[in-house]
PDB file of C-alpha atoms in Angstrom:
ATOM      1  CA  CYS G 228      -1.171 -81.624   4.477  1.00 79.00           C
ATOM      2  CA  GLY G 229       2.558 -81.203   3.529  1.00 73.00           C
ATOM      3  CA  LYS G 230       2.103 -80.308  -0.059  1.00 73.00           C
ATOM      4  CA  GLU G 231       4.185 -77.467  -1.347  1.00 70.00           C
ATOM      5  CA  HIS G 232       2.356 -75.973  -4.250  1.00 69.00           C
ATOM      6  CA  ILE G 233       1.032 -72.794  -2.692  1.00 72.00           C
ATOM      7  CA  ARG G 234      -0.469 -69.966  -4.819  1.00 70.00           C
ATOM      8  CA  ASN G 235      -1.936 -67.866  -2.028  1.00 66.00           C
ATOM      9  CA  ALA G 236       0.730 -67.063   0.527  1.00 66.00           C
ATOM     10  CA  GLU G 237      -1.785 -65.355   2.790  1.00 69.00           C
ATOM     11  CA  THR G 238      -3.379 -68.745   3.913  1.00 72.00           C
ATOM     12  CA  MET G 239      -0.351 -70.970   3.340  1.00 77.00           C
ATOM     13  CA  ARG G 240      -2.696 -73.702   2.035  1.00 81.00           C
ATOM     14  CA  CYS G 241      -1.833 -75.927  -0.957  1.00 81.00           C
ATOM     15  CA  ASP G 242      -4.324 -75.716  -3.903  1.00 81.00           C
ATOM     16  CA  ASP G 243      -6.217 -78.786  -2.732  1.00 81.00           C
ATOM     17  CA  CYS G 244      -6.623 -77.564   0.748  1.00 83.00           C
ATOM     18  CA  GLU G 245      -7.498 -74.123  -0.282  1.00 83.00           C
ATOM     19  CA  LEU G 246     -10.226 -75.464  -2.550  1.00 84.00           C
ATOM     20  CA  LYS G 247     -11.483 -77.810   0.205  1.00 86.00           C
ATOM     21  CA  TYR G 248     -11.228 -75.628   3.317  1.00 84.00           C
ATOM     22  CA  GLY G 249     -10.792 -72.029   1.918  1.00 82.00           C
ATOM     23  CA  TYR G 250     -13.509 -69.405   1.951  1.00 82.00           C
ATOM     24  CA  GLU G 251     -11.691 -66.169   1.117  1.00 80.00           C
ATOM     25  CA  GLU G 252     -12.584 -64.584  -2.288  1.00 83.00           C
ATOM     26  CA  ASN G 253      -9.611 -63.045  -4.091  1.00 82.00           C
ATOM     27  CA  ASP G 254      -7.892 -62.942  -7.433  1.00 83.00           C
ATOM     28  CA  ILE G 255      -6.861 -66.599  -7.335  1.00 85.00           C
ATOM     29  CA  TYR G 256      -9.766 -68.386  -5.560  1.00 88.00           C
ATOM     30  CA  GLY G 257     -13.527 -67.825  -5.820  1.00 91.00           C
ATOM     31  CA  SER G 258     -16.791 -69.575  -6.250  1.00 93.00           C
ATOM     32  CA  CYS G 259     -18.598 -71.007  -9.259  1.00 94.00           C
ATOM     33  CA  SER G 260     -21.118 -68.389 -10.383  1.00 92.00           C
ATOM     34  CA  ASN G 261     -23.715 -71.147 -11.048  1.00 92.00           C
ATOM     35  CA  CYS G 262     -23.439 -73.679  -8.176  1.00 94.00           C
ATOM     36  CA  GLY G 263     -21.154 -71.927  -5.583  1.00 92.00           C
ATOM     37  CA  MET G 264     -18.450 -74.642  -5.562  1.00 93.00           C
ATOM     38  CA  ARG G 265     -14.956 -73.253  -4.675  1.00 93.00           C
ATOM     39  CA  ILE G 266     -12.756 -72.907  -7.846  1.00 94.00           C
ATOM     40  CA  CYS G 267      -9.357 -71.574  -8.798  1.00 90.00           C
ATOM     41  CA  ILE G 268     -10.205 -68.594 -10.922  1.00 90.00           C
ATOM     42  CA  GLU G 269      -7.263 -68.912 -13.383  1.00 87.00           C
ATOM     43  CA  ASP G 270      -8.251 -72.561 -14.191  1.00 89.00           C
ATOM     44  CA  ALA G 271     -11.943 -71.856 -14.385  1.00 93.00           C
ATOM     45  CA  PRO G 272     -13.854 -71.494 -17.691  1.00 94.00           C
ATOM     46  CA  TRP G 273     -15.283 -67.963 -18.295  1.00 93.00           C
ATOM     47  CA  VAL G 274     -18.924 -67.555 -19.234  1.00 94.00           C
ATOM     48  CA  GLU G 275     -20.968 -64.567 -20.426  1.00 87.00           C
ATOM     49  CA  ASP G 276     -20.629 -61.386 -18.413  1.00 77.00           C
ATOM     50  CA  SER G 277     -17.317 -62.180 -16.788  1.00 78.00           C
ATOM     51  CA  GLU G 278     -18.626 -65.151 -14.641  1.00 89.00           C
ATOM     52  CA  TYR G 279     -16.395 -67.987 -13.800  1.00 94.00           C
ATOM     53  CA  VAL G 280     -17.746 -71.508 -13.387  1.00 95.00           C
ATOM     54  CA  CYS G 281     -16.613 -74.911 -12.282  1.00 95.00           C
ATOM     55  CA  GLU G 282     -15.922 -77.518 -14.961  1.00 96.00           C
ATOM     56  CA  HIS G 283     -19.066 -79.464 -14.068  1.00 97.00           C
ATOM     57  CA  CYS G 284     -21.311 -76.522 -14.678  1.00 96.00           C
ATOM     58  CA  TYR G 285     -19.454 -75.527 -17.814  1.00 96.00           C
ATOM     59  CA  GLU G 286     -19.909 -78.985 -19.373  1.00 96.00           C
ATOM     60  CA  ASN G 287     -23.467 -79.408 -18.287  1.00 97.00           C
ATOM     61  CA  TYR G 288     -25.038 -75.948 -18.472  1.00 96.00           C
ATOM     62  CA  CYS G 289     -23.030 -73.964 -21.098  1.00 96.00           C
ATOM     63  CA  LEU G 290     -22.525 -73.900 -24.893  1.00 96.00           C
ATOM     64  CA  VAL G 291     -20.130 -71.803 -26.973  1.00 96.00           C
ATOM     65  CA  CYS G 292     -21.673 -69.496 -29.552  1.00 97.00           C
ATOM     66  CA  ASP G 293     -20.652 -70.599 -33.018  1.00 97.00           C
ATOM     67  CA  ASN G 294     -20.328 -67.006 -34.132  1.00 96.00           C
ATOM     68  CA  CYS G 295     -18.530 -65.001 -31.400  1.00 95.00           C
ATOM     69  CA  GLY G 296     -16.968 -67.965 -29.543  1.00 95.00           C
ATOM     70  CA  ILE G 297     -18.129 -66.928 -26.185  1.00 95.00           C
ATOM     71  CA  ALA G 298     -19.585 -69.524 -23.740  1.00 96.00           C
ATOM     72  CA  HIS G 299     -23.103 -68.841 -22.505  1.00 96.00           C
ATOM     73  CA  TYR G 300     -25.716 -70.650 -20.400  1.00 95.00           C
ATOM     74  CA  HIS G 301     -28.107 -72.791 -22.322  1.00 95.00           C
ATOM     75  CA  GLU G 302     -31.074 -70.524 -21.778  1.00 94.00           C
ATOM     76  CA  HIS G 303     -29.065 -67.747 -23.651  1.00 94.00           C
ATOM     77  CA  ILE G 304     -28.320 -69.858 -26.749  1.00 96.00           C
ATOM     78  CA  HIS G 305     -30.524 -70.260 -29.772  1.00 96.00           C
ATOM     79  CA  ARG G 306     -30.329 -73.505 -31.783  1.00 96.00           C
ATOM     80  CA  VAL G 307     -30.416 -72.515 -35.488  1.00 95.00           C
ATOM     81  CA  VAL G 308     -31.041 -75.146 -38.261  1.00 94.00           C
ATOM     82  CA  LEU G 309     -29.181 -74.063 -41.421  1.00 91.00           C
ATOM     83  CA  ASP G 310     -30.251 -74.654 -45.060  1.00 90.00           C
ATOM     84  CA  ASN G 311     -27.871 -77.736 -45.271  1.00 91.00           C
ATOM     85  CA  ASP G 312     -29.523 -79.173 -42.089  1.00 90.00           C
ATOM     86  CA  GLU G 313     -26.454 -78.391 -40.041  1.00 93.00           C
ATOM     87  CA  ILE G 314     -26.981 -76.989 -36.492  1.00 95.00           C
ATOM     88  CA  GLU G 315     -25.526 -73.722 -35.351  1.00 96.00           C
ATOM     89  CA  TYR G 316     -25.706 -72.356 -31.752  1.00 97.00           C
ATOM     90  CA  LEU G 317     -25.943 -68.634 -31.448  1.00 97.00           C
ATOM     91  CA  CYS G 318     -26.056 -66.422 -28.291  1.00 96.00           C
ATOM     92  CA  ASN G 319     -28.787 -63.811 -27.955  1.00 95.00           C
ATOM     93  CA  TYR G 320     -26.656 -61.062 -29.143  1.00 95.00           C
ATOM     94  CA  CYS G 321     -25.458 -62.881 -32.346  1.00 96.00           C
ATOM     95  CA  TYR G 322     -28.902 -64.321 -33.011  1.00 96.00           C
ATOM     96  CA  ASN G 323     -30.600 -60.860 -32.831  1.00 95.00           C
ATOM     97  CA  ASN G 324     -27.814 -59.132 -34.849  1.00 92.00           C
ATOM     98  CA  GLN G 325     -27.368 -61.667 -37.775  1.00 80.00           C
TER      99      GLN G 325
END
């Protein structure tokens, strides 16, 4: 395509082309653990047990635990109503160890 920003010298593709046409898994590029979309690992959000996800999945299927600060999938988060009617989101570990 003529762009020059290349992170992976093995394929000689720019970031856009690598994400669109690439398929190799390495330290730079991989796949979203949730939907399989190709992502740049260093730009991707980290979720739970060292999984990387795309921005879409992070925004739509993940929440950050208010106690430990780690992002988790919705099904691993508990919604807790506090005495002052505020809502707190806790991961399974923090919920079970509070």
